[in-house]
Coordinates of C-alpha atoms (C1' of nucleotides) in Angstrom, one line a residue:
Chain A
M11 CA 0.1 29.9 11.6
T12 CA 3.5 30.9 14.6
E13 CA 6.7 31.4 14.2
P14 CA 8.5 28.1 13.9
R15 CA 10.8 27.2 17.1
W16 CA 14.5 26.4 14.7
L17 CA 16.8 24.6 16.9
N18 CA 19.4 25.7 19.1
A19 CA 22.7 24.6 18.6
D20 CA 23.3 21.1 20.9
E21 CA 19.9 20.0 18.8
R22 CA 21.7 21.6 15.6
R23 CA 25.1 19.7 16.4
A24 CA 22.6 16.8 17.3
W25 CA 20.8 16.6 14.1
L26 CA 23.4 17.0 11.9
A27 CA 25.6 14.2 13.7
L28 CA 22.6 12.4 12.6
V29 CA 22.3 12.8 8.9
S30 CA 25.7 12.4 8.6
I31 CA 26.7 8.9 10.1
N32 CA 23.5 8.4 8.1
T33 CA 24.7 9.1 4.7
L34 CA 28.5 7.3 6.0
L35 CA 28.5 5.0 7.6
P36 CA 26.0 2.7 5.6
A37 CA 27.7 3.3 2.7
A38 CA 31.1 2.7 4.4
L39 CA 29.3 -0.6 5.2
D40 CA 27.9 -1.1 1.9
T41 CA 31.2 -0.8 0.6
K42 CA 33.0 -3.4 2.5
L43 CA 30.5 -5.6 1.6
H44 CA 30.0 -5.1 -1.7
A45 CA 34.1 -5.8 -1.8
A46 CA 33.2 -8.4 0.0
G47 CA 30.5 -10.4 -1.3
K48 CA 28.4 -8.5 -4.0
L49 CA 26.2 -7.8 -1.3
S50 CA 24.6 -4.4 0.7
L51 CA 24.1 -4.0 3.9
F52 CA 20.1 -4.8 2.8
D53 CA 20.8 -7.8 1.4
Y54 CA 22.8 -8.7 3.8
T55 CA 20.8 -7.4 7.1
V56 CA 17.6 -9.8 5.3
L57 CA 20.2 -12.7 5.4
A58 CA 21.4 -12.1 9.0
M59 CA 17.3 -11.6 10.0
L60 CA 16.2 -14.8 8.5
S61 CA 19.7 -16.8 10.0
E62 CA 19.0 -15.8 14.0
A63 CA 14.9 -17.1 13.1
E64 CA 14.1 -20.6 13.6
D65 CA 14.5 -23.0 11.9
R66 CA 15.6 -19.9 9.3
F67 CA 12.6 -18.2 7.7
L68 CA 10.1 -15.5 8.0
P69 CA 7.1 -14.9 6.5
M70 CA 7.1 -11.6 3.9
S71 CA 5.6 -9.7 5.5
E72 CA 7.7 -9.9 9.3
L73 CA 10.9 -10.2 7.4
A74 CA 10.4 -6.7 6.0
A75 CA 9.2 -5.7 9.9
R76 CA 12.4 -7.2 11.6
S77 CA 14.3 -5.1 8.5
S78 CA 13.0 -1.8 8.4
A79 CA 11.2 -2.3 4.8
S80 CA 8.6 -2.0 2.6
L81 CA 7.3 -5.1 1.7
S82 CA 7.4 -4.0 -2.1
R83 CA 11.4 -3.2 -1.8
L84 CA 12.1 -6.9 0.6
S85 CA 10.0 -8.5 -2.8
H86 CA 12.6 -6.9 -5.0
V87 CA 15.9 -8.0 -3.3
V88 CA 14.0 -11.7 -2.3
T89 CA 14.1 -12.1 -5.8
K90 CA 17.4 -10.7 -6.2
L91 CA 19.0 -13.3 -3.4
Q92 CA 16.1 -15.9 -5.0
K93 CA 18.3 -15.9 -8.4
R94 CA 21.8 -15.7 -6.7
G95 CA 21.2 -18.9 -4.9
W96 CA 20.8 -17.9 -1.6
V97 CA 16.5 -17.9 -0.8
E98 CA 13.6 -19.5 -1.5
R99 CA 9.8 -18.5 -1.2
R100 CA 7.9 -20.7 0.2
P101 CA 3.7 -20.7 0.4
H102 CA 2.4 -21.1 4.2
P103 CA 0.7 -24.1 4.4
H104 CA -2.2 -22.1 6.5
D105 CA -2.8 -18.9 5.1
A106 CA -2.2 -19.3 1.3
R107 CA -1.6 -15.0 1.5
V108 CA 1.2 -15.2 3.7
T109 CA 5.0 -15.7 1.8
T110 CA 7.9 -17.6 4.1
A111 CA 11.3 -16.8 3.0
H112 CA 13.4 -19.9 3.8
L113 CA 17.4 -19.4 3.9
T114 CA 19.1 -22.0 2.5
E115 CA 22.2 -24.2 3.2
E116 CA 24.0 -21.5 0.5
G117 CA 23.0 -18.1 2.1
M118 CA 24.0 -19.9 5.4
A119 CA 27.0 -20.7 4.6
T120 CA 27.1 -17.4 2.6
I121 CA 26.7 -14.9 5.9
V122 CA 28.5 -17.3 7.9
G123 CA 31.6 -15.9 5.6
L124 CA 30.8 -12.7 5.1
A125 CA 29.5 -12.0 9.6
P126 CA 32.7 -12.0 11.2
G127 CA 34.7 -9.4 8.9
H128 CA 31.2 -7.6 8.9
V129 CA 31.5 -7.4 13.0
E130 CA 34.8 -6.1 12.6
D131 CA 33.7 -3.8 10.3
V132 CA 30.5 -2.9 12.9
R133 CA 33.7 -2.6 15.7
D134 CA 36.2 -0.7 13.1
L135 CA 34.0 1.9 11.6
F136 CA 31.4 2.9 15.2
L137 CA 31.8 0.6 18.0
D138 CA 35.8 1.5 18.9
A139 CA 34.9 5.5 18.3
L140 CA 32.8 5.0 21.7
T141 CA 33.0 4.1 25.4
E142 CA 31.1 2.2 27.1
Q143 CA 29.0 4.6 28.7
D144 CA 29.1 5.3 25.0
V145 CA 27.0 3.0 24.2
L146 CA 24.0 2.5 27.3
D147 CA 23.5 6.7 26.1
L148 CA 23.4 5.9 22.3
A149 CA 21.1 2.2 22.8
R150 CA 19.1 4.0 25.4
I151 CA 18.3 7.3 23.0
G152 CA 18.2 4.8 19.6
E153 CA 15.4 3.0 21.2
K154 CA 13.2 5.8 22.1
V155 CA 14.0 7.5 18.9
V156 CA 12.6 4.3 16.9
G157 CA 9.8 4.2 20.0
R158 CA 8.2 7.8 18.1
L159 CA 8.9 6.6 13.9
D160 CA 6.9 3.7 14.7
T161 CA 5.9 2.8 18.1
D162 CA 5.8 -1.0 17.3
H163 CA 9.6 -1.3 16.4
W164 CA 10.4 -5.0 16.4
I165 CA 13.0 -4.0 18.5
L166 CA 11.2 -3.0 20.8
R167 CA 9.1 -6.3 21.3
E168 CA 9.7 -6.6 25.0
N169 CA 12.4 -10.3 25.4
Chain B
M24 CA 42.3 -15.4 11.3
T25 CA 40.8 -15.7 15.5
E26 CA 37.6 -16.0 16.4
P27 CA 35.7 -12.4 15.6
R28 CA 34.5 -11.1 19.0
W29 CA 30.7 -10.3 18.9
L30 CA 28.4 -8.0 20.2
N31 CA 27.2 -7.9 23.4
A32 CA 23.8 -7.2 24.3
D33 CA 24.3 -3.4 24.8
E34 CA 26.2 -3.2 21.7
R35 CA 23.7 -5.2 19.7
R36 CA 21.3 -2.8 21.0
A37 CA 22.3 0.8 20.0
W38 CA 23.6 -0.8 16.3
L39 CA 19.9 -2.4 15.8
A40 CA 19.1 1.2 16.5
L41 CA 21.1 3.3 14.6
V42 CA 20.3 0.8 11.6
S43 CA 16.8 0.9 12.2
I44 CA 16.7 4.7 12.8
N45 CA 18.7 4.8 9.6
T46 CA 16.4 3.4 7.6
L47 CA 13.2 4.5 9.3
L48 CA 13.7 8.5 9.5
P49 CA 15.0 9.3 6.0
A50 CA 12.7 7.8 5.0
A51 CA 9.6 9.6 7.2
L52 CA 11.2 12.8 6.0
D53 CA 11.2 12.3 2.6
T54 CA 7.6 11.6 2.4
K55 CA 6.7 14.4 4.2
L56 CA 9.2 17.0 2.1
H57 CA 7.1 14.8 -1.3
A58 CA 4.4 15.5 0.0
A59 CA 5.3 20.0 1.0
G60 CA 7.5 20.2 -2.0
K61 CA 8.1 17.1 -4.5
L62 CA 11.9 17.2 -3.8
S63 CA 13.5 14.7 -1.1
L64 CA 15.5 14.9 2.1
F65 CA 18.9 15.3 0.2
D66 CA 17.4 17.5 -2.6
Y67 CA 17.1 19.9 0.2
T68 CA 20.2 19.5 2.2
V69 CA 21.0 20.6 -0.4
L70 CA 19.7 24.2 -0.8
A71 CA 19.9 24.4 2.7
M72 CA 23.6 24.3 2.7
L73 CA 23.8 26.9 0.0
S74 CA 21.2 29.0 1.3
E75 CA 23.6 29.3 4.5
A76 CA 26.6 29.9 2.5
E77 CA 28.2 33.3 2.0
D78 CA 26.7 34.9 -1.1
R79 CA 24.6 31.3 -1.2
F80 CA 27.3 29.8 -3.3
L81 CA 29.4 27.0 -3.6
P82 CA 31.8 25.4 -5.4
M83 CA 30.4 21.6 -5.9
S84 CA 33.4 19.6 -3.9
E85 CA 32.3 22.4 -1.0
L86 CA 28.5 21.2 -1.3
A87 CA 29.5 17.5 -1.6
A88 CA 31.2 18.2 1.4
R89 CA 28.4 19.4 3.2
S90 CA 26.3 17.3 2.0
S91 CA 27.7 14.2 2.9
A92 CA 27.4 12.7 -1.2
S93 CA 29.7 11.8 -3.7
L94 CA 30.1 14.4 -6.8
S95 CA 28.8 12.0 -8.9
R96 CA 26.0 11.6 -6.5
L97 CA 25.1 15.4 -6.4
S98 CA 26.4 16.6 -10.4
H99 CA 23.3 14.0 -10.8
V100 CA 21.6 16.2 -8.0
V101 CA 22.0 19.9 -9.2
T102 CA 21.2 19.1 -12.7
K103 CA 18.0 18.3 -11.7
L104 CA 18.2 21.3 -9.4
Q105 CA 18.6 24.0 -12.4
K106 CA 16.4 22.2 -14.9
R107 CA 13.8 23.6 -11.7
G108 CA 15.0 26.9 -11.5
W109 CA 16.7 26.5 -8.2
V110 CA 20.2 26.3 -9.0
E111 CA 23.1 28.0 -11.4
R112 CA 26.1 26.4 -12.1
R113 CA 29.1 28.5 -13.1
P114 CA 32.3 28.7 -13.9
H115 CA 35.0 29.3 -11.0
P116 CA 36.8 32.9 -12.5
H117 CA 39.5 31.7 -11.0
D118 CA 39.8 28.1 -11.2
A119 CA 38.8 26.9 -14.3
R120 CA 38.1 23.3 -12.7
V121 CA 36.4 24.6 -10.2
T122 CA 32.5 24.9 -11.1
T123 CA 29.8 26.9 -8.3
A124 CA 26.2 25.3 -7.8
H125 CA 24.6 29.6 -7.1
L126 CA 21.3 29.3 -5.1
T127 CA 18.8 31.2 -7.1
E128 CA 15.9 33.5 -5.7
E129 CA 12.9 31.0 -7.5
G130 CA 15.4 28.1 -5.1
M131 CA 15.6 30.4 -1.8
A132 CA 11.8 31.5 -1.7
T133 CA 11.3 27.3 -2.2
I134 CA 13.3 26.0 0.5
V135 CA 12.6 29.6 2.7
G136 CA 8.7 28.2 2.1
L137 CA 9.6 25.2 2.9
A138 CA 11.8 25.0 6.1
P139 CA 9.8 26.2 8.8
G140 CA 7.4 22.9 8.5
H141 CA 10.9 20.7 8.0
V142 CA 11.8 22.3 11.3
E143 CA 8.6 21.7 12.4
D144 CA 8.5 18.0 11.1
V145 CA 12.6 16.9 12.3
R146 CA 11.6 18.6 16.4
D147 CA 7.8 15.8 16.2
L148 CA 9.4 12.0 14.1
F149 CA 13.2 13.1 16.6
L150 CA 13.9 15.7 18.8
D151 CA 10.7 16.1 20.9
A152 CA 11.2 11.9 22.2
L153 CA 14.8 13.6 23.5
T154 CA 15.3 14.9 27.2
E155 CA 18.0 17.8 26.8
Q156 CA 20.7 16.2 28.1
D157 CA 19.2 13.4 25.0
V158 CA 20.3 16.0 22.7
L159 CA 23.3 16.4 24.2
D160 CA 24.2 13.1 24.9
L161 CA 23.6 12.3 21.0
A162 CA 25.4 14.6 19.8
R163 CA 28.4 14.1 21.6
I164 CA 28.5 10.4 20.4
G165 CA 27.4 11.4 16.8
E166 CA 30.8 14.2 16.6
K167 CA 32.3 10.9 17.5
V168 CA 31.1 8.5 15.2
V169 CA 31.6 10.8 12.2
G170 CA 35.5 11.3 12.8
R171 CA 35.5 8.1 13.1
L172 CA 34.3 7.8 9.9
D173 CA 36.2 10.9 8.1
T174 CA 38.5 12.3 10.4
D175 CA 37.9 15.5 8.1
H176 CA 34.4 16.5 8.1
W177 CA 32.6 19.7 7.5
I178 CA 30.5 19.6 11.1
L179 CA 33.7 18.8 12.6
R180 CA 35.7 21.9 11.5
E181 CA 36.6 24.6 13.8
N182 CA 34.3 27.4 13.0
Chain C
dG8 C1' -23.3 -18.4 0.3
dC9 C1' -21.6 -13.5 -0.8
dA10 C1' -21.1 -8.9 -0.9
dG11 C1' -17.4 -5.9 1.0
dC12 C1' -13.0 -4.7 2.9
dG13 C1' -8.6 -5.6 4.9
dT14 C1' -4.3 -8.2 4.8
dG15 C1' -0.1 -10.4 2.3
dG16 C1' 2.2 -9.8 -1.7
dT17 C1' 4.0 -9.2 -6.0
dT18 C1' 4.6 -6.3 -10.2
dG19 C1' 6.6 -2.7 -14.1
dA20 C1' 7.3 2.3 -14.2
dT21 C1' 9.8 5.9 -13.0
dT22 C1' 13.8 8.2 -10.3
dC23 C1' 17.4 7.5 -8.0
dT24 C1' 22.1 6.5 -6.3
dT25 C1' 26.3 4.0 -7.8
dC26 C1' 30.0 3.1 -10.8
dA27 C1' 34.2 3.6 -13.7
dA28 C1' 34.9 6.0 -17.3
dC29 C1' 36.7 10.5 -19.5
dT30 C1' 37.7 15.6 -19.9
dA31 C1' 39.8 19.1 -18.7
dG32 C1' 42.9 22.5 -16.3
dG33 C1' 46.2 22.8 -12.0
dT34 C1' 51.0 21.5 -10.2
dC35 C1' 55.5 19.6 -9.5
dC36 C1' 59.6 19.3 -11.2
dC37 C1' 63.5 18.2 -13.2
Chain D
dG3 C1' 58.2 23.3 -21.2
dG4 C1' 56.8 19.2 -20.6
dG5 C1' 55.8 14.8 -18.3
dA6 C1' 53.4 13.0 -14.8
dC7 C1' 49.9 13.3 -11.6
dC8 C1' 46.7 15.6 -9.3
dT9 C1' 41.9 17.2 -8.5
dA10 C1' 37.6 19.1 -10.4
dG11 C1' 34.3 18.5 -12.3
dT12 C1' 30.3 15.0 -16.2
dT13 C1' 28.0 11.7 -18.1
dG14 C1' 25.8 7.1 -19.6
dA15 C1' 25.1 2.9 -18.3
dA16 C1' 23.7 -0.5 -14.6
dG17 C1' 21.6 -1.8 -9.9
dA18 C1' 18.2 -0.5 -6.7
dA19 C1' 14.7 2.2 -4.5
dT20 C1' 10.3 4.0 -4.3
dC21 C1' 5.4 4.4 -6.2
dA22 C1' 0.8 3.5 -7.8
dA23 C1' -1.8 -0.3 -9.4
dC24 C1' -3.1 -4.7 -8.4
dC25 C1' -4.2 -9.5 -7.5
dA26 C1' -5.4 -13.4 -4.4
dC27 C1' -7.4 -15.1 -0.1
dG28 C1' -9.6 -14.1 4.7
dC29 C1' -13.0 -12.7 7.2
dT30 C1' -16.9 -10.5 9.4
dG31 C1' -21.5 -9.7 9.1
dC32 C1' -25.5 -10.7 7.0

DNA sequence: GCAGCGTGGTTGATTCTTCAACTAGGTCCC
DNA sequence: GGGACCTAGTTGAAGAATCAACCACGCTGC
């Protein structure tokens, strides 16, 4: 039980900034999205991932991975999105354990309508504060951190 | 209504990494802290802010600012921490609107016991993935983003 | 061909967070 | 000195996240 290595000044700055961003940014985007369409950032992310997937469907576990969520959380949210008519659940044809989540036309229309405003918000709240170099640095550092938190994270997959 | 400026590849990388960190990092630290002492990262942050404050107390609104939370959220959490004997509420002597939250001896003992493990976890899950230059870059970029989200954020105050 | 284990997913209870409504004390200013 | 408005904080209800328990299917080895 040796004395822990406390954070130095720069480490503390980096850590505090990250924790603050972590609470402020999702809160701000949640507010915007809730005003625009009564959904949360997580709801939006789920719809976005489906809209970018081939044929607009994904197995629940793949969708969970792409939205960095637990299967349980995703299951509850998909139930909610289903009630709004934006997503459908279907059994997988070849593996009866698997459920696939499909984006409906209505769901697609919703995200198409929301996306431009959301991108503007992301720029407004976040990217516009940064130079091109900052963006590059952040992408590099961010991916390192993601790799440490989850070695197989999908955003690190080749291509 | 002009065509929105979609994210370019690097912007997208930076954004996706940040969103992923945002869900993975607190989840991992919550799990660790919950195992160590049945508290969340936010609970820990509140205790930590009090422990670093002069005389170990702060007005609710200042504590809310330092933990990036709404007053409402803080109020509920302080009620919980109070029930565990870690925090006390007292009226402010000169302004009857203000409530101050005080860290008890028991609360101090709790955070002193938890801190070394928590710092190790922060290194383990996050800082150890980064070089010294990364830490500097992240501190710089992080503070820019915080400034954009909240101009008067406390971490930007000239001490 | 069936026992045992791992995978994929759902559910309900508990805990947390947010939101809107409200109390109450302070400040401005006429 | 009395409105009007602002600041600080609390509360209860509603919606969201987590956790543990659980079911069903598939694979493996015998």
